[in-house]
Amino acid sequence: MAAPELEHLIALFSKLPTMGPRSARRAVLFLLNQKEKQFFPLLQSMQIVMEKVNTCSVCGNLDTVIPCSICSDIHRLPHQICVVRDVADLWAIERSKVYKGQYHVLGGILSALDGIGPEELNIQSLLDKVAVNQGCEIILALPATVEGQTTAHYLYDQLEAYPCTVSALSRGVPVGGELDYLDDGTLQMAFKARRTV
Amino acid sequence: MAAPELEHLIALFSKLPTMGPRSARRAVLFLLNQKEKQFFPLLQSMQIVMEKVNTCSVCGNLDTVIPCSICSDIHRLPHQICVVRDVADLWAIERSKVYKGQYHVLGGILSALDGIGPEELNIQSLLDKVAVNQGCEIILALPATVEGQTTAHYLYDQLEAYPCTVSALSRGVPVGGELDYLDDGTLQMAFKARRTV
């Protein structure tokens, strides 16, 4: 219908997560209707990010400097390494401002369905880090799903031979959680791991 | 949290229709995870569209050629002008392949709430077209909303002085429409405009 160049752009937009053909069309028209105010700034910003942003060779975070601003921050604890699935999870933890150590991005989690085995993940580089960081603490901050926990178990087995302690995020009732709406698995976990107060 | 360049890009993405801060972050990470396969093609396609696509000076459509491929198509009827709100509606009609005439994009509809008066819309250029296209038919294909119908009435009043016929899309039960689920207004319209079969 529209010019092939436009149809091509719409097709590319529709591949973005949460977008479909209709919202991609709306997005492209929105940009074209405000070429100076929206389209050009977005294009410029994308060019800058495309050029400047790279994966940190130390932790796997995305940043404009390598090593990234987290790895090169001397105020962060050097002996804690938080293992996350991807950069989105790393950013989520950073937003919470609750953690002041190092990170290690796995780049995914083990998944038989998606054909992701240990070789596809950044596991060897984690073991190498642990080997030189004697007595460090590895905090497994992986999703509380079957795949996430499978990955956590696998990592725990691998790390046993190394001089480090391994911990994992606690499981239980989330803040603001109504017991009535919680699934049985979470309730069970919360009971098992109950604390004396 | 992330580098300022990344936060800026996420903020720009989150302004797109149907996107919010969370889906914008997911989109940017999706692009950065597949720099060669997704990010670079999208960037290139945006550059091409930014450079090449412009608003047709005749009808208001977006295209790489001016006049646009619809206006310059000699196989299309010259004496029918379909008035639409925006390019999205023009594309919707083109997708249906039901119409083979010319178009005129208003660039919006009258809206007291949004402060859009007749001066903001491409009405004068429509009247100029009608003045030189004696005996043409103006087909008002505007939304069946209060604003859309206000705009249609306004255009009808303006066009009365010109040598043209004015028509509007029929109103009634949409194809596949269950009567039980239709609003009263549509049912009323469908009864009023009933046809002898």
Short mmCIF file of C-alpha atoms in Angstrom, two decimals:
data_model
loop_
_atom_site.label_atom_id
_atom_site.label_comp_id
_atom_site.label_asym_id
_atom_site.label_seq_id
_atom_site.Cartn_x
_atom_site.Cartn_y
_atom_site.Cartn_z
CA MET A 1 0.00 0.00 0.00
CA ALA A 2 2.49 2.57 1.20
CA ALA A 3 5.85 3.08 -0.50
CA PRO A 4 8.10 -0.01 -0.24
CA GLU A 5 10.58 1.96 1.91
CA LEU A 6 7.76 2.68 4.38
CA GLU A 7 6.47 -0.89 4.34
CA HIS A 8 10.02 -2.10 5.05
CA LEU A 9 10.36 0.27 8.01
CA ILE A 10 6.96 -0.81 9.36
CA ALA A 11 7.99 -4.47 9.03
CA LEU A 12 11.19 -3.80 11.01
CA PHE A 13 9.29 -1.91 13.71
CA SER A 14 6.74 -4.70 13.99
CA LYS A 15 9.54 -7.10 15.03
CA LEU A 16 10.18 -5.12 18.21
CA PRO A 17 8.85 -6.73 21.39
CA THR A 18 5.28 -5.64 22.29
CA MET A 19 4.78 -4.30 18.74
CA GLY A 20 2.67 -5.77 15.97
CA PRO A 21 1.93 -4.68 12.39
CA ARG A 22 -0.76 -2.22 13.48
CA SER A 23 1.19 -0.52 16.26
CA ALA A 24 4.28 -0.45 14.01
CA ARG A 25 2.27 1.43 11.39
CA ARG A 26 1.03 3.85 14.03
CA ALA A 27 4.58 4.36 15.31
CA VAL A 28 5.96 5.10 11.83
CA LEU A 29 3.14 7.56 11.07
CA PHE A 30 3.67 9.19 14.46
CA LEU A 31 7.36 9.67 13.61
CA LEU A 32 6.67 10.98 10.10
CA ASN A 33 4.07 13.42 11.40
CA GLN A 34 6.69 14.93 13.69
CA LYS A 35 9.83 14.60 11.64
CA GLU A 36 11.76 17.34 13.42
CA LYS A 37 10.51 16.74 16.94
CA GLN A 38 10.46 12.94 17.08
CA PHE A 39 11.84 11.21 14.00
CA PHE A 40 15.14 13.09 13.76
CA PRO A 41 15.99 12.92 17.51
CA LEU A 42 15.22 9.18 17.53
CA LEU A 43 17.36 8.62 14.45
CA GLN A 44 20.24 10.61 15.95
CA SER A 45 19.98 8.85 19.31
CA MET A 46 19.97 5.46 17.58
CA GLN A 47 23.07 6.39 15.60
CA ILE A 48 24.89 7.40 18.78
CA VAL A 49 23.86 4.22 20.61
CA MET A 50 24.74 2.05 17.59
CA GLU A 51 28.22 3.59 17.49
CA LYS A 52 29.02 3.99 21.16
CA VAL A 53 27.27 1.30 23.16
CA ASN A 54 29.00 -2.05 23.46
CA THR A 55 28.96 -5.09 25.69
CA CYS A 56 31.29 -4.82 28.69
CA SER A 57 33.99 -7.45 28.33
CA VAL A 58 34.11 -7.94 32.11
CA CYS A 59 30.47 -8.31 33.19
CA GLY A 60 28.37 -8.30 29.99
CA ASN A 61 26.53 -5.05 30.76
CA LEU A 62 25.84 -2.58 27.95
CA ASP A 63 27.64 0.75 28.23
CA THR A 64 29.52 3.44 26.32
CA VAL A 65 32.75 2.70 28.20
CA ILE A 66 34.57 -0.61 28.47
CA PRO A 67 34.93 -1.79 31.24
CA CYS A 68 31.46 -0.47 32.06
CA SER A 69 30.77 2.19 34.68
CA ILE A 70 29.78 -0.48 37.21
CA CYS A 71 32.92 -2.60 36.74
CA SER A 72 35.18 0.48 36.91
CA ASP A 73 33.45 1.98 39.98
CA ILE A 74 36.01 1.67 42.78
CA HIS A 75 33.33 2.25 45.43
CA ARG A 76 31.59 -1.02 44.63
CA LEU A 77 32.40 -4.17 46.59
CA PRO A 78 34.87 -6.30 44.61
CA HIS A 79 34.12 -9.62 46.30
CA GLN A 80 30.43 -9.92 45.51
CA ILE A 81 29.42 -11.08 42.04
CA CYS A 82 25.72 -11.08 41.21
CA VAL A 83 24.86 -13.51 38.39
CA VAL A 84 21.91 -12.35 36.25
CA ARG A 85 20.24 -13.72 33.15
CA ASP A 86 20.45 -10.59 31.01
CA VAL A 87 21.05 -6.84 30.98
CA ALA A 88 17.37 -6.12 31.66
CA ASP A 89 17.65 -7.98 34.99
CA LEU A 90 20.91 -6.16 35.78
CA TRP A 91 19.19 -2.82 35.21
CA ALA A 92 16.25 -3.90 37.36
CA ILE A 93 18.60 -4.62 40.27
CA GLU A 94 20.46 -1.34 39.70
CA ARG A 95 17.16 0.58 39.75
CA SER A 96 16.39 -0.91 43.15
CA LYS A 97 19.72 0.54 44.44
CA VAL A 98 19.92 -2.43 46.79
CA TYR A 99 23.15 -3.99 45.59
CA LYS A 100 26.66 -2.51 45.54
CA GLY A 101 28.84 -5.31 44.15
CA GLN A 102 29.88 -6.62 40.75
CA TYR A 103 27.74 -8.32 38.10
CA HIS A 104 28.04 -11.19 35.69
CA VAL A 105 25.56 -11.43 32.82
CA LEU A 106 24.95 -15.04 31.71
CA GLY A 107 23.35 -14.04 28.43
CA GLY A 108 20.39 -16.37 28.94
CA ILE A 109 19.39 -19.39 31.00
CA LEU A 110 19.49 -23.10 30.30
CA SER A 111 16.49 -24.11 28.25
CA ALA A 112 16.02 -27.49 26.60
CA LEU A 113 13.07 -26.10 24.62
CA ASP A 114 15.07 -23.23 23.11
CA GLY A 115 18.16 -25.41 22.70
CA ILE A 116 20.26 -23.33 25.08
CA GLY A 117 22.93 -25.45 26.76
CA PRO A 118 25.80 -24.45 29.08
CA GLU A 119 28.07 -23.69 26.09
CA GLU A 120 25.74 -20.89 24.96
CA LEU A 121 26.05 -19.09 28.30
CA ASN A 122 28.92 -17.07 29.79
CA ILE A 123 29.71 -19.70 32.41
CA GLN A 124 33.42 -20.34 31.76
CA SER A 125 34.20 -16.62 32.17
CA LEU A 126 32.37 -16.69 35.51
CA LEU A 127 34.46 -19.66 36.69
CA ASP A 128 37.63 -17.87 35.54
CA LYS A 129 36.61 -14.81 37.55
CA VAL A 130 35.94 -16.89 40.66
CA ALA A 131 39.30 -18.66 40.33
CA VAL A 132 41.19 -15.37 40.68
CA ASN A 133 38.75 -13.74 43.15
CA GLN A 134 39.48 -15.97 46.18
CA GLY A 135 36.76 -16.08 48.82
CA CYS A 136 34.21 -14.11 46.83
CA GLU A 137 30.44 -14.48 47.16
CA ILE A 138 28.42 -15.48 44.10
CA ILE A 139 24.82 -14.28 44.36
CA LEU A 140 22.56 -16.16 41.96
CA ALA A 141 19.81 -13.69 40.98
CA LEU A 142 18.10 -15.85 38.38
CA PRO A 143 14.38 -16.04 37.56
CA ALA A 144 12.30 -18.17 39.92
CA THR A 145 11.15 -20.29 36.99
CA VAL A 146 11.96 -23.92 36.21
CA GLU A 147 14.65 -22.85 33.72
CA GLY A 148 16.06 -20.24 36.09
CA GLN A 149 16.35 -22.71 38.94
CA THR A 150 17.81 -25.39 36.68
CA THR A 151 20.48 -22.89 35.69
CA ALA A 152 21.08 -21.97 39.33
CA HIS A 153 21.58 -25.66 40.24
CA TYR A 154 23.93 -26.16 37.33
CA LEU A 155 25.99 -23.13 38.35
CA TYR A 156 26.03 -24.30 41.96
CA ASP A 157 27.44 -27.67 40.88
CA GLN A 158 30.10 -25.98 38.75
CA LEU A 159 31.07 -23.55 41.50
CA GLU A 160 31.44 -26.18 44.22
CA ALA A 161 35.05 -26.85 43.23
CA TYR A 162 35.96 -23.17 43.60
CA PRO A 163 36.92 -21.22 46.74
CA CYS A 164 33.75 -19.13 46.98
CA THR A 165 30.41 -19.03 48.76
CA VAL A 166 27.25 -19.25 46.68
CA SER A 167 23.95 -17.64 47.69
CA ALA A 168 20.62 -17.09 45.97
CA LEU A 169 17.85 -14.51 46.30
CA SER A 170 15.33 -15.42 49.00
CA ARG A 171 11.95 -16.72 47.96
CA GLY A 172 8.66 -15.83 49.58
CA VAL A 173 5.74 -13.44 49.69
CA PRO A 174 6.46 -10.32 47.58
CA VAL A 175 5.97 -6.89 49.17
CA GLY A 176 2.32 -5.89 48.89
CA GLY A 177 1.37 -9.50 48.14
CA GLU A 178 -2.09 -10.64 49.18
CA LEU A 179 -1.89 -14.24 50.38
CA ASP A 180 -5.24 -14.94 48.74
CA TYR A 181 -3.78 -14.19 45.31
CA LEU A 182 -0.46 -16.02 45.70
CA ASP A 183 0.15 -19.33 43.96
CA ASP A 184 0.62 -22.48 46.04
CA GLY A 185 4.30 -22.76 45.14
CA THR A 186 5.11 -19.33 46.58
CA LEU A 187 3.09 -19.99 49.75
CA GLN A 188 4.86 -23.32 50.22
CA MET A 189 8.26 -21.58 49.77
CA ALA A 190 7.27 -18.83 52.21
CA PHE A 191 6.30 -21.39 54.85
CA LYS A 192 9.41 -23.52 54.37
CA ALA A 193 11.73 -20.52 54.61
CA ARG A 194 9.85 -18.81 57.45
CA ARG A 195 11.96 -16.76 59.88
CA THR A 196 11.70 -16.44 63.65
CA VAL A 197 10.91 -12.84 64.50
CA MET B 1 20.88 3.32 35.65
CA ALA B 2 22.04 2.60 32.12
CA ALA B 3 24.35 4.97 30.25
CA PRO B 4 22.73 8.38 29.56
CA GLU B 5 22.79 7.68 25.81
CA LEU B 6 20.77 4.52 26.40
CA GLU B 7 18.35 6.21 28.79
CA HIS B 8 17.80 8.94 26.18
CA LEU B 9 17.05 6.37 23.47
CA ILE B 10 14.67 4.52 25.78
CA ALA B 11 12.88 7.80 26.59
CA LEU B 12 12.44 8.52 22.87
CA PHE B 13 11.15 5.01 22.18
CA SER B 14 8.70 5.27 25.06
CA LYS B 15 7.02 8.23 23.32
CA LEU B 16 5.92 6.02 20.43
CA PRO B 17 2.24 5.11 20.43
CA THR B 18 1.46 1.82 22.26
CA MET B 19 4.88 1.97 23.96
CA GLY B 20 5.67 2.76 27.57
CA PRO B 21 8.92 2.94 29.56
CA ARG B 22 9.05 -0.82 30.10
CA SER B 23 8.34 -1.88 26.52
CA ALA B 24 10.76 0.81 25.29
CA ARG B 25 13.51 -0.70 27.46
CA ARG B 26 12.71 -4.15 26.11
CA ALA B 27 12.78 -2.82 22.54
CA VAL B 28 16.18 -1.14 23.00
CA LEU B 29 17.68 -4.26 24.60
CA PHE B 30 16.19 -6.38 21.82
CA LEU B 31 17.90 -4.13 19.26
CA LEU B 32 21.24 -4.10 21.09
CA ASN B 33 21.21 -7.89 21.46
CA GLN B 34 20.91 -8.22 17.69
CA LYS B 35 22.93 -5.28 16.48
CA GLU B 36 23.64 -6.67 13.02
CA LYS B 37 20.31 -8.39 12.39
CA GLN B 38 17.87 -5.84 13.83
CA PHE B 39 19.46 -2.60 15.02
CA PHE B 40 21.49 -1.80 11.91
CA PRO B 41 18.69 -2.63 9.39
CA LEU B 42 16.23 -0.52 11.41
CA LEU B 43 18.68 2.38 11.57
CA GLN B 44 19.34 2.18 7.83
CA SER B 45 15.66 1.93 6.98
CA MET B 46 14.92 4.95 9.18
CA GLN B 47 17.65 6.96 7.46
CA ILE B 48 16.20 6.15 4.04
CA VAL B 49 12.65 7.01 5.12
CA MET B 50 13.83 10.21 6.84
CA GLU B 51 15.58 11.30 3.63
CA LYS B 52 13.17 10.10 0.98
CA VAL B 53 9.62 10.13 2.33
CA ASN B 54 7.72 13.38 2.13
CA THR B 55 4.14 14.59 2.21
CA CYS B 56 2.49 14.70 -1.21
CA SER B 57 1.72 18.31 -2.06
CA VAL B 58 -1.45 17.27 -3.90
CA CYS B 59 -3.23 14.86 -1.54
CA GLY B 60 -1.24 14.81 1.70
CA ASN B 61 -0.22 11.14 1.45
CA LEU B 62 3.32 10.09 2.46
CA ASP B 63 5.50 8.79 -0.36
CA THR B 64 8.99 8.81 -1.83
CA VAL B 65 7.78 10.56 -4.98
CA ILE B 66 5.91 13.87 -5.23
CA PRO B 67 3.16 13.83 -6.48
CA CYS B 68 2.61 10.50 -4.76
CA SER B 69 2.08 7.23 -6.62
CA ILE B 70 -1.70 7.50 -6.13
CA CYS B 71 -1.97 11.06 -7.47
CA SER B 72 0.23 10.25 -10.47
CA ASP B 73 -1.55 6.98 -11.32
CA ILE B 74 -3.37 7.68 -14.61
CA HIS B 75 -5.59 4.62 -14.14
CA ARG B 76 -7.33 6.14 -11.13
CA LEU B 77 -10.60 8.07 -11.54
CA PRO B 78 -9.85 11.81 -11.58
CA HIS B 79 -13.34 12.99 -10.57
CA GLN B 80 -13.68 11.22 -7.22
CA ILE B 81 -11.94 12.75 -4.21
CA CYS B 82 -12.05 10.81 -0.97
CA VAL B 83 -11.57 13.04 2.08
CA VAL B 84 -9.82 11.25 4.98
CA ARG B 85 -8.62 12.35 8.39
CA ASP B 86 -5.03 11.14 8.12
CA VAL B 87 -2.60 8.94 6.22
CA ALA B 88 -3.45 5.93 8.40
CA ASP B 89 -7.07 6.10 7.19
CA LEU B 90 -5.90 6.55 3.58
CA TRP B 91 -3.76 3.41 3.89
CA ALA B 92 -6.69 1.52 5.45
CA ILE B 93 -8.88 2.34 2.42
CA GLU B 94 -6.05 1.43 0.03
CA ARG B 95 -5.61 -1.93 1.78
CA SER B 96 -9.29 -2.69 1.19
CA LYS B 97 -8.70 -2.15 -2.58
CA VAL B 98 -12.28 -0.88 -2.81
CA TYR B 99 -11.62 2.65 -4.04
CA LYS B 100 -9.95 3.77 -7.25
CA GLY B 101 -10.15 7.58 -7.10
CA GLN B 102 -8.13 10.45 -5.65
CA TYR B 103 -7.57 11.33 -1.99
CA HIS B 104 -7.41 14.43 0.16
CA VAL B 105 -5.86 14.17 3.62
CA LEU B 106 -7.34 16.71 6.06
CA GLY B 107 -4.55 16.29 8.59
CA GLY B 108 -6.98 15.91 11.50
CA ILE B 109 -10.59 16.58 12.37
CA LEU B 110 -12.29 19.49 14.11
CA SER B 111 -11.97 19.15 17.85
CA ALA B 112 -12.86 21.82 20.38
CA LEU B 113 -11.13 19.81 23.12
CA ASP B 114 -7.81 19.62 21.27
CA GLY B 115 -8.18 23.20 19.97
CA ILE B 116 -8.29 22.13 16.31
CA GLY B 117 -10.31 24.58 14.22
CA PRO B 118 -10.87 24.75 10.44
CA GLU B 119 -7.66 26.77 9.97
CA GLU B 120 -5.57 23.85 11.24
CA LEU B 121 -6.96 21.49 8.57
CA ASN B 122 -6.28 21.28 4.83
CA ILE B 123 -9.72 22.60 3.89
CA GLN B 124 -8.84 25.54 1.65
CA SER B 125 -6.73 23.31 -0.60
CA LEU B 126 -9.71 20.94 -0.90
CA LEU B 127 -11.99 23.82 -1.96
CA ASP B 128 -9.36 24.97 -4.48
CA LYS B 129 -9.26 21.45 -5.95
CA VAL B 130 -13.04 21.30 -6.22
CA ALA B 131 -13.18 24.69 -7.92
CA VAL B 132 -11.05 23.44 -10.83
CA ASN B 133 -12.46 19.88 -10.89
CA GLN B 134 -15.98 20.71 -12.09
CA GLY B 135 -18.65 18.11 -11.35
CA CYS B 136 -16.45 15.96 -9.17
CA GLU B 137 -17.72 13.78 -6.32
CA ILE B 138 -16.40 14.39 -2.81
CA ILE B 139 -16.60 11.26 -0.66
CA LEU B 140 -16.37 12.09 3.03
CA ALA B 141 -14.68 9.07 4.66
CA LEU B 142 -14.36 10.52 8.16
CA PRO B 143 -14.61 8.68 11.49
CA ALA B 144 -18.16 7.96 12.69
CA THR B 145 -17.44 9.85 15.91
CA VAL B 146 -18.88 13.15 17.10
CA GLU B 147 -15.77 15.02 15.93
CA GLY B 148 -15.70 13.18 12.62
CA GLN B 149 -19.33 13.97 11.88
CA THR B 150 -18.94 17.60 12.99
CA THR B 151 -16.09 17.88 10.48
CA ALA B 152 -18.22 16.22 7.79
CA HIS B 153 -21.04 18.71 8.39
CA TYR B 154 -18.63 21.62 8.27
CA LEU B 155 -17.13 20.40 4.99
CA TYR B 156 -20.61 19.84 3.56
CA ASP B 157 -21.55 23.45 4.35
CA GLN B 158 -18.35 24.73 2.76
CA LEU B 159 -18.75 22.59 -0.34
CA GLU B 160 -22.38 23.60 -1.02
CA ALA B 161 -21.25 26.64 -2.99
CA TYR B 162 -19.09 24.51 -5.30
CA PRO B 163 -20.14 22.56 -8.42
CA CYS B 164 -19.70 19.07 -6.92
CA THR B 165 -21.71 16.28 -5.35
CA VAL B 166 -20.90 15.30 -1.78
CA SER B 167 -21.37 11.78 -0.41
CA ALA B 168 -20.41 10.02 2.79
CA LEU B 169 -19.68 6.41 3.73
CA SER B 170 -22.83 4.47 4.61
CA ARG B 171 -23.51 3.71 8.25
CA GLY B 172 -24.94 0.46 9.56
CA VAL B 173 -24.19 -3.03 10.79
CA PRO B 174 -20.51 -3.95 10.10
CA VAL B 175 -19.77 -7.23 8.30
CA GLY B 176 -19.71 -10.05 10.85
CA GLY B 177 -21.53 -7.86 13.35
CA GLU B 178 -23.74 -9.58 15.91
CA LEU B 179 -26.82 -7.41 16.54
CA ASP B 180 -26.68 -8.37 20.20
CA TYR B 181 -23.28 -6.68 20.59
CA LEU B 182 -24.00 -3.52 18.57
CA ASP B 183 -24.52 -0.19 20.28
CA ASP B 184 -27.94 1.48 20.09
CA GLY B 185 -26.67 4.27 17.83
CA THR B 186 -25.51 1.85 15.15
CA LEU B 187 -28.75 -0.14 15.31
CA GLN B 188 -30.77 3.08 15.01
CA MET B 189 -28.66 4.12 11.98
CA ALA B 190 -29.06 0.70 10.41
CA PHE B 191 -32.86 0.88 10.77
CA LYS B 192 -33.13 4.43 9.47
CA ALA B 193 -30.99 3.69 6.43
CA ARG B 194 -32.55 0.28 5.67
CA ARG B 195 -32.72 -0.74 2.03
CA THR B 196 -35.47 -2.55 0.15
CA VAL B 197 -34.08 -5.86 -1.12
#
